[in-house]
């Protein structure tokens, strides 16, 4: 489902060339995708927001799709990725934007608010809530200690292991295994198996995604590979060390969190309670919470509901930036 009226161009930012898709005019809305996705994961939001009077900007993040992929995980810290976003906003002459992020895109969006709150009009985070910096190490390090050696994040840390695992399949099949994940238990493999061994592709596709969608995404990942996306995971402890100056800082701009009842993140230990009983609001005081009857990819599974929540949230805020 490629929208022909979506325009594409390349921006020089923070030392890399970034591919962006954009449509519409008006206040800027920046859409940040997750793993393993592309600008294309926002295919349902881009035209809807453009019709509603927004300038919608959806980049392929560093290491993904048609955006440059520097070698070395040290080039994928939160500061690097946020630097790319600031450079993008500067190149487009956007002073402030509504920022929407899903999965890793939500993590980047939260860090963007920590580092440069002045550039964010409001934030919407899909799936991943804001959590304050742990003094003992990153959130992924904590999750690894809970789930053990077979946890997918731990497996992704070992250079070459995930590449070999993914290399047994076509890029399209790898994407299907992650995007069509039906079990919301943690992605954790036994000792004698790799991560993709435990992820199955259903016999029929759900109604919210098509073979054409996977054809497009598969071709993009076949060209660019998965090393860039894996480097986000491999840079987590370096990001944790570098973000020490922002420890205990709150997010004090309007925020909307959209969770999914069947989302693996929402069912991670303590997340549901943290989101629903005020724990997150201690760190994000201007927070609204919505939980949809969906899985991890709620913006694709429930696009009309997500679009409605986005536009209602944006419209509820003062118009002056």
Coordinates of C-alpha atoms in Angstrom, one line a residue:
X1 CA 0.0 0.0 0.0
X2 CA 2.3 2.8 -1.2
X3 CA 0.6 6.1 -1.3
X4 CA 1.6 7.9 -4.5
X5 CA 1.0 11.3 -3.0
X6 CA 3.5 10.8 -0.3
X7 CA 6.8 12.5 -1.3
X8 CA 10.2 11.3 -0.5
X9 CA 13.6 13.0 -0.2
X10 CA 17.0 12.8 1.5
X11 CA 18.2 15.1 4.2
X12 CA 21.8 15.6 5.4
X13 CA 21.8 15.5 9.2
X14 CA 24.3 14.8 11.9
X15 CA 26.9 13.4 9.4
X16 CA 24.5 11.0 7.7
X17 CA 22.0 11.0 4.8
X18 CA 18.5 10.4 6.0
X19 CA 15.5 9.3 3.9
X20 CA 12.2 10.8 4.8
X21 CA 8.6 10.4 3.6
X22 CA 6.3 13.4 4.1
X23 CA 2.9 14.7 3.2
X24 CA 0.7 17.7 4.0
X25 CA 1.3 21.1 5.4
X26 CA 0.7 22.8 8.7
X27 CA 2.0 22.0 12.2
X28 CA 4.7 19.3 12.0
X29 CA 4.1 15.8 13.2
X30 CA 7.2 13.6 13.4
X31 CA 6.6 9.8 13.3
X32 CA 9.4 7.6 14.6
X33 CA 9.2 3.9 13.8
X34 CA 10.4 0.9 15.8
X35 CA 12.1 -2.5 15.3
X36 CA 12.0 -4.0 12.7
X37 CA 10.1 -1.4 10.7
X38 CA 10.5 1.6 8.4
X39 CA 8.7 4.9 7.6
X40 CA 6.2 2.5 6.0
X41 CA 4.8 1.4 9.3
X42 CA 3.1 4.7 9.5
X43 CA 1.3 4.2 6.2
X44 CA -2.1 4.5 7.8
X45 CA -1.2 7.6 9.9
X46 CA 0.5 9.7 7.2
X47 CA -2.5 10.4 4.9
X48 CA -4.9 10.7 7.8
X49 CA -2.8 13.3 9.6
X50 CA -2.1 15.2 6.4
X51 CA -5.8 15.4 5.6
X52 CA -6.3 16.8 9.1
X53 CA -4.0 19.7 8.4
X54 CA -0.6 18.5 9.6
X55 CA 2.9 18.4 7.9
X56 CA 3.7 14.7 8.5
X57 CA 7.4 13.6 8.5
X58 CA 8.3 9.9 8.7
X59 CA 12.0 9.1 8.5
X60 CA 13.8 5.9 8.1
X61 CA 15.8 6.1 11.3
X62 CA 19.6 5.6 11.3
X63 CA 20.5 2.1 10.1
X64 CA 17.1 1.5 8.5
X65 CA 15.8 1.4 5.0
X66 CA 17.2 4.1 2.7
X67 CA 18.9 6.0 5.6
X68 CA 22.6 5.7 6.0
X69 CA 23.9 2.9 8.3
X70 CA 27.2 3.8 10.0
X71 CA 29.4 0.8 11.0
X72 CA 29.8 0.1 14.7
X73 CA 27.3 0.0 17.5
X74 CA 29.0 2.9 19.2
X75 CA 27.3 5.1 16.5
X76 CA 23.8 4.1 17.6
X77 CA 23.5 5.6 21.1
X78 CA 20.4 7.6 22.1
X79 CA 22.5 10.8 21.7
X80 CA 23.4 9.9 18.1
X81 CA 19.8 9.1 17.1
X82 CA 18.4 12.2 18.8
X83 CA 21.1 14.2 17.1
X84 CA 19.8 12.9 13.8
X85 CA 16.3 14.1 14.7
X86 CA 17.4 17.6 15.7
X87 CA 19.4 17.9 12.5
X88 CA 16.3 16.8 10.6
X89 CA 14.1 19.4 12.3
X90 CA 16.7 22.1 11.6
X91 CA 17.0 21.1 7.9
X92 CA 13.2 21.3 7.6
X93 CA 13.1 24.6 9.6
X94 CA 10.7 23.1 12.1
X95 CA 11.0 24.8 15.5
X96 CA 8.7 22.4 17.3
X97 CA 6.9 19.2 16.4
X98 CA 4.4 16.8 17.7
X99 CA 6.5 13.6 18.1
X100 CA 5.0 10.1 17.9
X101 CA 7.1 7.1 18.5
X102 CA 6.5 3.4 18.5
X103 CA 8.7 0.7 20.1
X104 CA 12.4 1.9 19.6
X105 CA 10.8 5.1 18.1
X106 CA 9.1 5.7 21.5
X107 CA 12.4 5.2 23.3
X108 CA 14.0 7.8 21.0
X109 CA 11.1 10.1 21.4
X110 CA 11.4 10.0 25.2
X111 CA 15.1 10.7 24.9
X112 CA 14.4 13.6 22.6
X113 CA 12.2 15.1 25.3
X114 CA 14.9 14.6 27.9
X115 CA 17.6 16.3 25.8
X116 CA 15.7 18.9 23.8
X117 CA 12.3 19.4 25.3
X118 CA 12.2 22.8 23.6
X119 CA 11.8 21.1 20.2
X120 CA 8.8 18.9 21.2
X121 CA 5.3 20.3 21.3
X122 CA 3.9 17.1 22.7
X123 CA 4.8 13.4 22.7
X124 CA 2.8 10.3 21.9
X125 CA 4.5 7.0 22.9
X126 CA 3.1 3.8 21.5
X127 CA 3.9 0.6 23.5
X128 CA 7.0 1.7 25.4
X129 CA 6.4 3.9 28.5
X130 CA 8.8 6.4 29.9
X131 CA 11.0 5.0 32.7
X132 CA 13.6 6.9 34.7
X133 CA 17.2 5.9 34.3
X134 CA 18.1 3.0 36.6
X135 CA 21.3 3.6 38.6
X136 CA 22.4 0.0 38.1
X137 CA 22.1 -0.2 34.3
X138 CA 19.8 0.0 31.4
X139 CA 16.2 -1.3 31.2
X140 CA 17.4 -4.0 28.8
X141 CA 20.0 -5.1 31.3
X142 CA 17.3 -5.3 34.0
X143 CA 15.0 -7.3 31.7
X144 CA 17.9 -9.6 30.8
X145 CA 18.5 -10.3 34.5
X146 CA 14.8 -11.2 34.8
X147 CA 14.5 -13.5 31.7
X148 CA 18.0 -14.9 31.5
X149 CA 20.5 -15.8 28.7
X150 CA 17.8 -16.7 26.2
X151 CA 16.1 -13.3 26.3
X152 CA 16.2 -11.8 22.8
X153 CA 17.9 -8.6 23.9
X154 CA 20.8 -10.6 25.4
X155 CA 21.0 -12.8 22.3
X156 CA 21.2 -9.6 20.2
X157 CA 24.2 -8.4 22.1
X158 CA 26.6 -11.1 20.8
X159 CA 28.1 -9.9 17.5
X160 CA 27.4 -12.3 14.7
X161 CA 24.9 -14.5 16.6
X162 CA 21.7 -12.6 15.5
X163 CA 23.2 -12.1 12.1
X164 CA 23.6 -15.8 11.6
X165 CA 20.2 -16.5 13.1
X166 CA 18.5 -14.0 10.7
X167 CA 20.6 -15.1 7.8
X168 CA 18.9 -18.5 7.7
X169 CA 15.8 -16.8 6.4
X170 CA 14.7 -14.3 3.8
X171 CA 14.4 -10.7 5.1
X172 CA 10.6 -11.0 4.4
X173 CA 10.3 -14.1 6.7
X174 CA 12.4 -12.4 9.4
X175 CA 9.9 -9.5 9.4
X176 CA 6.9 -11.8 9.5
X177 CA 8.3 -13.6 12.5
X178 CA 8.6 -10.4 14.5
X179 CA 5.7 -8.4 13.2
X180 CA 3.2 -11.3 13.4
X181 CA 4.2 -12.3 16.9
X182 CA 1.0 -13.6 18.5
X183 CA 2.2 -14.7 22.0
X184 CA 2.7 -11.7 24.3
X185 CA 5.0 -13.6 26.6
X186 CA 8.6 -12.5 26.6
X187 CA 10.7 -13.4 23.5
X188 CA 13.0 -15.9 25.2
X189 CA 14.7 -18.9 23.6
X190 CA 15.9 -22.1 25.3
X191 CA 19.6 -22.8 25.3
X192 CA 19.5 -25.2 22.3
X193 CA 17.5 -22.8 20.0
X194 CA 17.9 -19.4 18.4
X195 CA 15.4 -16.5 18.7
X196 CA 13.9 -17.1 15.2
X197 CA 13.4 -20.8 16.0
X198 CA 10.7 -19.9 18.5
X199 CA 8.9 -17.3 16.4
X200 CA 6.4 -18.8 14.0
X201 CA 4.8 -17.4 10.9
X202 CA 1.0 -18.0 10.9
X203 CA -0.5 -19.8 7.9
X204 CA -2.7 -16.8 7.1
X205 CA -2.0 -13.1 7.5
X206 CA -4.2 -11.0 9.8
X207 CA -6.4 -8.5 8.1
X208 CA -4.2 -5.5 9.0
X209 CA -1.2 -6.4 6.9
X210 CA -0.8 -7.8 3.4
X211 CA 1.8 -9.7 1.3
X212 CA 2.3 -6.5 -0.6
X213 CA 3.3 -4.7 2.6
X214 CA 5.8 -7.5 3.5
X215 CA 7.1 -7.5 -0.1
X216 CA 8.0 -3.8 0.2
X217 CA 9.5 -4.0 3.6
X218 CA 11.3 -7.2 2.8
X219 CA 13.0 -5.6 -0.2
X220 CA 14.1 -2.7 1.9
X221 CA 15.7 -4.9 4.6
X222 CA 17.1 -7.2 2.0
X223 CA 19.1 -4.2 0.7
X224 CA 20.0 -2.6 4.0
X225 CA 20.3 -5.7 6.3
X226 CA 19.7 -5.9 10.0
X227 CA 23.0 -4.9 11.5
X228 CA 21.9 -1.2 11.9
X229 CA 18.7 -2.2 13.8
X230 CA 20.6 -4.7 15.9
X231 CA 23.1 -2.0 16.8
X232 CA 20.4 -0.1 18.7
X233 CA 20.3 -3.0 21.2
X234 CA 24.1 -3.3 21.3
X235 CA 24.5 0.4 22.2
X236 CA 22.1 0.3 25.2
X237 CA 24.7 0.2 27.9
X238 CA 26.7 2.9 26.3
X239 CA 23.6 5.0 26.0
X240 CA 22.9 4.4 29.7
X241 CA 26.4 5.6 30.6
X242 CA 26.2 8.7 28.4
X243 CA 22.7 9.7 29.7
X244 CA 23.8 10.0 33.4
X245 CA 23.4 13.8 33.3
X246 CA 19.7 13.4 32.7
X247 CA 19.1 11.0 35.6
X248 CA 15.9 11.8 37.5
X249 CA 14.8 14.4 35.0
X250 CA 11.0 14.5 34.3
X251 CA 9.1 14.9 31.1
X252 CA 7.1 18.1 31.6
X253 CA 5.3 18.5 28.3
X254 CA 1.9 17.1 27.2
X255 CA 2.2 13.3 26.8
X256 CA -0.1 10.5 25.6
X257 CA 0.8 6.8 26.1
X258 CA -1.0 4.3 24.0
X259 CA -0.6 0.7 25.1
X260 CA -2.0 -2.6 23.7
X261 CA -3.7 -5.3 25.8
X262 CA -1.9 -8.0 24.0
X263 CA 1.4 -6.2 23.7
X264 CA 4.5 -8.1 24.9
X265 CA 5.8 -4.8 26.3
X266 CA 2.6 -4.1 28.2
X267 CA 2.9 -7.6 29.8
X268 CA 6.5 -7.2 30.9
X269 CA 7.0 -7.4 34.6
X270 CA 5.5 -4.4 36.4
X271 CA 4.7 -2.3 33.3
X272 CA 0.9 -2.6 33.4
X273 CA 0.8 -1.6 37.1
X274 CA 3.3 1.2 36.5
X275 CA 1.2 2.7 33.7
X276 CA -2.2 2.3 35.2
X277 CA -1.6 3.2 38.9
X278 CA 0.2 6.5 38.6
X279 CA 3.8 5.3 38.6
X280 CA 4.6 6.7 35.2
X281 CA 2.7 9.9 36.0
X282 CA 5.2 10.7 38.7
X283 CA 7.8 11.2 36.0
X284 CA 5.4 12.5 33.2
X285 CA 3.0 14.7 35.1
X286 CA 1.0 15.8 32.0
X287 CA 0.2 12.3 31.0
X288 CA -2.9 10.7 29.4
X289 CA -3.1 6.9 29.0
X290 CA -5.1 4.9 26.5
X291 CA -5.0 1.1 26.3
X292 CA -6.3 -0.5 23.1
X293 CA -7.5 -4.1 22.4
X294 CA -4.4 -4.7 20.2
X295 CA -1.0 -6.3 20.1
X296 CA 2.4 -4.6 19.8
X297 CA 1.9 -2.9 16.4
X298 CA -1.3 -1.0 17.4
X299 CA -0.8 1.7 14.8
X300 CA -1.1 -0.9 12.1
X301 CA -3.6 -3.2 13.9
X302 CA -6.0 -0.5 15.0
X303 CA -5.1 2.5 12.7
X304 CA -8.5 4.2 12.9
X305 CA -8.5 4.2 16.7
X306 CA -4.9 5.3 16.9
X307 CA -5.5 8.1 14.4
X308 CA -8.5 9.3 16.3
X309 CA -6.5 9.4 19.6
X310 CA -3.6 11.2 17.9
X311 CA -5.8 13.9 16.4
X312 CA -8.0 14.4 19.5
X313 CA -4.9 14.7 21.6
X314 CA -3.2 17.2 19.3
X315 CA -6.5 19.2 19.0
X316 CA -6.8 19.4 22.8
X317 CA -3.6 21.4 23.1
X318 CA -3.3 25.2 22.6
X319 CA -2.8 25.9 18.9
X320 CA 0.1 28.4 19.5
X321 CA 3.5 26.8 19.4

